[in-house]
């Protein structure tokens, strides 16, 4: 299933999950209110009744989309191909290829990707799909034999997913199976609403708690290491089909749980879900589609203050997150496991792992490969710390999969990771003189580049708070490698994927009308490599600032000591950033202005501010910016940032008034 919206397994946790129950008469009416189980049938009926080829192509494609959201990729693929043969555009063939890959029909997927690339040889996305399709085929044929997997005995024909061990032989999980407490039908799937359940060692299943399970969709739950806090996702049932998924928490209360509450950092019209505690019990990871992220859904973390409060969530950054869907984080010791549909994988969501290196940075994600990953969606990988580990075993746990060969619904699997354990011996053997040759690893490095612009709280004020980013579609990117330049164009989401050669340096410059250009340099020899992940994807976002001509923009952290004009060390990084902007935009000229605080005479302050502006200009010249592109202007105290009573201004207020700005004049 392609999780292109907020989806937790069978699309129960959707960014527009709903219970819109009005009667529908056409496939489009059902589709628009996300009644996909109804829409698919109506589109098929309308297709059979239509004699208009263009209409039939549209109806067939929408039938395929409906089946995709129902996780029935076999039917989706059939209808995508019908649409393409009836005259639909290339999107239908691309969707067909994705559906084939999802079913592990890699040869058919490759054929479709290759057809698309032959018709569009300049399309880097199609070219990369061909390469990644070949890699998926190779990985599927060479599974990691250290893993043993088997379906859980408590699976049903319904959706069972997001397992979480909560005791010896006990697993908390989510399901939309029918129970005494479920009466209504969720028209997205045509089945019941999802609730939390517990399976015991004998695979007997009982509902988790009537306090937690509601008329909405609940799922993807975690209990804190001390057993006192339950965190889960709830997608509220509303009167219309627009509803949002929120993170809820409940506190242990005797033998039960308290009434759930929403986390304080949750904002309206943003989806939150898939919580996971770190071992310390105070760090909580989760997934969200907050607009300030990398795109799609990203992994975030927040920390408890021990008093019931939680810090503002922080994004894990572009090493972990991509423009696709990153979901279902779990933590075991120092390793973060999560799923992504955008990194190189076998199809759908794949499970990856990463950890912090010595520099406190996340290493490049490592694909767990088959048999853990498949063509379908694989997610919710969790280590069972309550399991008994026998000789030769390294770990046990669970994960969820919608792989080929099962029903179209998600199922829970158990896994055992085996490892070679050396036998004890008292004999010291003499090492051989010859050096064992290491197998040659065919590393492949991809750069996933996204071009975006900032979203300001006040649209025409670049000094206002940045509240998010949005993509800049169909813009040029110039790639320089030595003396050779190559031109590419991003897609409609501002995205492009490039395969890079080993041991080479590339500089990529993104341009866009009415925006400042920005550049990024990568040396592939310096990219961290591991034998467990021969395909490495480097994620990078280039943010292009809109051009605000003749509007002053404050340079952050350009401060001066009282009565001084020398450039302080803490000012140089900001000026270096400005110099990089000017180097990437060689046609612009700027006026660099300086302002003083209110102390001193007007004449003295004008002279001081002119010296400060000139000092900044001279620094920019020292790092290679020509003098003809720079104009210095001192304003003294004529335009204070903070109008306080001068005798009573704090030093912090004086410091903010001693600022430097720039504006583009040509």
Short mmCIF file of C-alpha atoms in Angstrom, two decimals, residues 271-529:
data_model
loop_
_atom_site.label_atom_id
_atom_site.label_comp_id
_atom_site.label_asym_id
_atom_site.label_seq_id
_atom_site.Cartn_x
_atom_site.Cartn_y
_atom_site.Cartn_z
CA UNK A 271 -1.34 14.70 12.21
CA UNK A 272 0.59 12.94 14.99
CA UNK A 273 1.06 9.23 15.61
CA UNK A 274 3.27 6.17 16.06
CA UNK A 275 4.75 6.94 19.51
CA UNK A 276 7.86 5.18 20.84
CA UNK A 277 9.65 5.67 24.16
CA UNK A 278 13.42 5.58 24.47
CA UNK A 279 14.75 3.39 27.30
CA UNK A 280 15.03 6.41 29.62
CA UNK A 281 11.25 6.85 29.52
CA UNK A 282 11.59 10.62 29.13
CA UNK A 283 12.26 10.83 25.37
CA UNK A 284 9.32 10.15 23.09
CA UNK A 285 9.69 9.64 19.34
CA UNK A 286 6.72 9.93 16.98
CA UNK A 287 5.73 10.67 13.39
CA UNK A 288 4.03 13.85 12.16
CA UNK A 289 3.25 15.71 8.95
CA UNK A 290 4.01 19.12 10.49
CA UNK A 291 4.60 21.66 7.68
CA UNK A 292 8.11 22.56 8.89
CA UNK A 293 9.34 19.02 8.19
CA UNK A 294 11.28 17.54 5.28
CA UNK A 295 8.07 16.59 3.47
CA UNK A 296 5.45 13.89 3.97
CA UNK A 297 5.62 12.51 7.50
CA UNK A 298 8.83 12.86 9.51
CA UNK A 299 10.19 11.40 12.73
CA UNK A 300 10.31 13.85 15.66
CA UNK A 301 11.19 13.60 19.32
CA UNK A 302 10.10 15.42 22.47
CA UNK A 303 11.36 15.21 26.04
CA UNK A 304 9.51 15.19 29.35
CA UNK A 305 10.43 17.77 32.00
CA UNK A 306 9.37 15.38 34.76
CA UNK A 307 6.54 17.72 35.81
CA UNK A 308 3.98 16.76 33.19
CA UNK A 309 5.33 19.08 30.50
CA UNK A 310 6.92 18.16 27.18
CA UNK A 311 9.41 20.08 25.06
CA UNK A 312 8.57 21.46 21.64
CA UNK A 313 9.13 18.57 19.17
CA UNK A 314 12.38 18.50 17.20
CA UNK A 315 12.80 17.03 13.73
CA UNK A 316 15.45 14.29 13.42
CA UNK A 317 16.80 15.95 10.27
CA UNK A 318 17.47 15.03 6.67
CA UNK A 319 19.63 11.96 7.33
CA UNK A 320 16.62 10.15 8.78
CA UNK A 321 13.73 12.03 7.15
CA UNK A 322 12.99 12.47 3.46
CA UNK A 323 10.25 14.04 1.36
CA UNK A 324 8.43 10.70 1.62
CA UNK A 325 6.79 8.98 4.57
CA UNK A 326 8.89 8.20 7.66
CA UNK A 327 6.76 6.43 10.25
CA UNK A 328 6.61 3.87 13.09
CA UNK A 329 9.80 4.61 15.05
CA UNK A 330 10.92 2.20 17.77
CA UNK A 331 14.04 2.24 19.92
CA UNK A 332 16.20 -0.61 21.16
CA UNK A 333 19.33 0.33 23.11
CA UNK A 334 21.13 2.88 20.89
CA UNK A 335 19.36 1.93 17.66
CA UNK A 336 16.38 3.66 16.09
CA UNK A 337 14.21 1.53 13.83
CA UNK A 338 11.65 3.13 11.53
CA UNK A 339 9.96 2.75 8.15
CA UNK A 340 10.30 4.84 4.99
CA UNK A 341 8.83 4.61 1.51
CA UNK A 342 11.38 6.92 -0.08
CA UNK A 343 14.78 5.36 0.57
CA UNK A 344 16.09 2.51 -1.60
CA UNK A 345 14.05 -0.56 -0.75
CA UNK A 346 11.95 -3.48 -1.88
CA UNK A 347 8.70 -1.55 -2.31
CA UNK A 348 6.13 0.22 -0.14
CA UNK A 349 7.36 1.00 3.36
CA UNK A 350 10.68 -0.68 4.24
CA UNK A 351 12.16 -1.01 7.73
CA UNK A 352 15.48 0.77 8.35
CA UNK A 353 17.76 1.23 11.32
CA UNK A 354 20.15 4.01 12.31
CA UNK A 355 22.07 5.15 15.38
CA UNK A 356 24.02 8.16 16.60
CA UNK A 357 27.75 8.15 15.78
CA UNK A 358 30.60 9.62 17.83
CA UNK A 359 29.73 13.09 16.50
CA UNK A 360 26.14 12.71 17.76
CA UNK A 361 24.84 12.49 14.18
CA UNK A 362 22.56 9.84 12.74
CA UNK A 363 24.37 7.44 10.42
CA UNK A 364 22.96 6.69 6.97
CA UNK A 365 19.89 4.44 7.36
CA UNK A 366 20.48 0.71 6.86
CA UNK A 367 17.81 -1.35 5.08
CA UNK A 368 17.01 -4.58 6.98
CA UNK A 369 16.48 -6.33 3.62
CA UNK A 370 14.44 -9.50 3.03
CA UNK A 371 12.96 -11.45 4.72
CA UNK A 372 12.08 -8.59 7.10
CA UNK A 373 11.26 -6.28 4.20
CA UNK A 374 9.12 -7.19 1.21
CA UNK A 375 7.44 -5.54 -1.75
CA UNK A 376 4.53 -4.50 0.48
CA UNK A 377 4.46 -2.25 3.51
CA UNK A 378 6.72 -3.39 6.35
CA UNK A 379 6.71 -1.41 9.59
CA UNK A 380 6.40 -1.50 13.37
CA UNK A 381 9.67 -3.42 13.94
CA UNK A 382 10.08 -3.89 17.69
CA UNK A 383 12.48 -5.95 19.81
CA UNK A 384 10.85 -8.12 22.48
CA UNK A 385 12.89 -7.43 25.62
CA UNK A 386 10.74 -9.93 27.56
CA UNK A 387 11.63 -12.87 25.28
CA UNK A 388 13.92 -15.71 26.32
CA UNK A 389 17.08 -15.62 24.20
CA UNK A 390 18.65 -19.03 23.61
CA UNK A 391 22.16 -19.95 22.53
CA UNK A 392 22.81 -18.77 18.99
CA UNK A 393 20.04 -16.16 19.08
CA UNK A 394 20.72 -12.43 19.16
CA UNK A 395 17.22 -10.98 19.49
CA UNK A 396 13.53 -11.66 19.05
CA UNK A 397 10.62 -9.43 18.28
CA UNK A 398 7.76 -8.54 15.98
CA UNK A 399 6.95 -6.45 12.92
CA UNK A 400 3.98 -5.83 10.61
CA UNK A 401 3.76 -6.63 6.92
CA UNK A 402 1.26 -6.51 4.04
CA UNK A 403 3.47 -8.70 1.87
CA UNK A 404 2.51 -10.73 -1.19
CA UNK A 405 1.08 -14.16 -0.44
CA UNK A 406 -1.01 -12.94 2.49
CA UNK A 407 -4.42 -11.33 2.52
CA UNK A 408 -4.49 -7.72 1.40
CA UNK A 409 -4.57 -6.75 5.09
CA UNK A 410 -1.67 -6.20 7.46
CA UNK A 411 -0.46 -9.11 9.57
CA UNK A 412 1.90 -9.33 12.53
CA UNK A 413 5.03 -11.47 12.22
CA UNK A 414 7.47 -12.65 14.84
CA UNK A 415 11.18 -12.76 14.09
CA UNK A 416 14.33 -14.30 15.50
CA UNK A 417 17.75 -12.95 14.59
CA UNK A 418 20.36 -15.65 14.80
CA UNK A 419 24.09 -15.08 15.13
CA UNK A 420 27.18 -17.23 15.19
CA UNK A 421 28.39 -17.73 18.77
CA UNK A 422 32.03 -18.97 19.06
CA UNK A 423 32.47 -22.16 21.07
CA UNK A 424 34.67 -21.79 24.19
CA UNK A 425 38.16 -23.20 23.75
CA UNK A 426 41.44 -23.29 25.64
CA UNK A 427 43.52 -23.87 22.53
CA UNK A 428 45.34 -20.85 21.10
CA UNK A 429 45.67 -21.26 17.37
CA UNK A 430 48.40 -19.67 15.31
CA UNK A 431 47.02 -17.09 12.87
CA UNK A 432 47.50 -17.79 9.20
CA UNK A 433 50.06 -15.69 7.38
CA UNK A 434 47.93 -15.03 4.33
CA UNK A 435 45.49 -12.16 4.34
CA UNK A 436 41.89 -13.07 3.60
CA UNK A 437 40.63 -11.03 0.69
CA UNK A 438 37.58 -8.93 1.50
CA UNK A 439 34.74 -9.11 -1.02
CA UNK A 440 34.43 -6.06 -3.23
CA UNK A 441 31.32 -4.06 -2.31
CA UNK A 442 29.51 -2.28 -5.10
CA UNK A 443 28.59 0.95 -3.33
CA UNK A 444 26.00 3.16 -4.99
CA UNK A 445 25.43 6.72 -3.80
CA UNK A 446 22.31 8.71 -4.55
CA UNK A 447 21.59 12.33 -3.78
CA UNK A 448 17.95 13.06 -2.99
CA UNK A 449 17.67 16.82 -3.42
CA UNK A 450 14.63 18.92 -2.66
CA UNK A 451 14.32 22.62 -3.49
CA UNK A 452 12.04 24.63 -1.20
CA UNK A 453 11.29 28.15 -0.03
CA UNK A 454 10.58 29.37 3.51
CA UNK A 455 7.07 30.21 4.66
CA UNK A 456 7.05 33.33 6.81
CA UNK A 457 4.48 34.08 9.48
CA UNK A 458 3.92 37.42 7.73
CA UNK A 459 4.06 36.68 4.03
CA UNK A 460 5.91 39.83 2.89
CA UNK A 461 8.17 40.20 5.96
CA UNK A 462 11.42 38.18 5.76
CA UNK A 463 12.21 39.19 9.35
CA UNK A 464 9.09 37.47 10.70
CA UNK A 465 9.19 33.95 12.10
CA UNK A 466 9.65 31.07 9.65
CA UNK A 467 6.71 28.67 10.15
CA UNK A 468 7.48 26.06 7.51
CA UNK A 469 8.70 25.32 4.00
CA UNK A 470 7.02 24.60 0.68
CA UNK A 471 8.44 23.04 -2.49
CA UNK A 472 9.49 25.03 -5.55
CA UNK A 473 8.34 22.88 -8.49
CA UNK A 474 9.95 22.39 -11.90
CA UNK A 475 13.04 24.50 -11.25
CA UNK A 476 16.51 24.15 -12.77
CA UNK A 477 19.43 22.61 -10.89
CA UNK A 478 22.95 22.94 -12.30
CA UNK A 479 25.38 20.17 -11.32
CA UNK A 480 29.07 20.94 -11.65
CA UNK A 481 31.65 18.15 -11.48
CA UNK A 482 35.04 19.52 -12.33
CA UNK A 483 34.83 21.36 -15.65
CA UNK A 484 31.57 19.72 -16.71
CA UNK A 485 28.13 21.19 -15.99
CA UNK A 486 24.86 19.32 -16.35
CA UNK A 487 21.33 20.75 -16.11
CA UNK A 488 18.41 19.00 -14.43
CA UNK A 489 14.86 20.03 -13.55
CA UNK A 490 13.04 19.17 -10.33
CA UNK A 491 9.61 17.57 -10.42
CA UNK A 492 6.32 19.13 -9.34
CA UNK A 493 7.30 18.57 -5.69
CA UNK A 494 10.67 20.27 -6.06
CA UNK A 495 12.43 16.90 -5.90
CA UNK A 496 15.11 15.13 -7.90
CA UNK A 497 17.19 12.00 -7.39
CA UNK A 498 20.71 11.71 -8.84
CA UNK A 499 23.15 8.82 -8.88
CA UNK A 500 26.66 10.04 -8.07
CA UNK A 501 30.03 8.51 -8.93
CA UNK A 502 32.35 7.37 -6.17
CA UNK A 503 35.27 9.57 -5.09
CA UNK A 504 34.08 12.69 -6.86
CA UNK A 505 33.08 16.19 -5.76
CA UNK A 506 29.85 17.72 -7.01
CA UNK A 507 28.41 21.20 -6.57
CA UNK A 508 24.70 21.63 -7.21
CA UNK A 509 23.15 25.06 -7.62
CA UNK A 510 19.39 25.45 -7.54
CA UNK A 511 17.76 28.46 -9.18
CA UNK A 512 14.23 29.78 -9.32
CA UNK A 513 12.62 32.92 -10.64
CA UNK A 514 12.39 35.77 -8.09
CA UNK A 515 14.47 33.77 -5.60
CA UNK A 516 18.08 33.75 -4.50
CA UNK A 517 20.04 30.76 -5.76
CA UNK A 518 21.61 28.31 -3.31
CA UNK A 519 24.38 25.73 -3.67
CA UNK A 520 25.38 22.45 -2.04
CA UNK A 521 28.71 20.63 -2.39
CA UNK A 522 29.20 16.92 -1.74
CA UNK A 523 32.35 14.81 -1.90
CA UNK A 524 31.28 11.18 -2.29
CA UNK A 525 34.61 9.99 -0.90
CA UNK A 526 33.58 11.47 2.45
CA UNK A 527 30.15 9.80 2.57
CA UNK A 528 30.04 7.28 5.41
CA UNK A 529 29.78 3.74 4.05
#
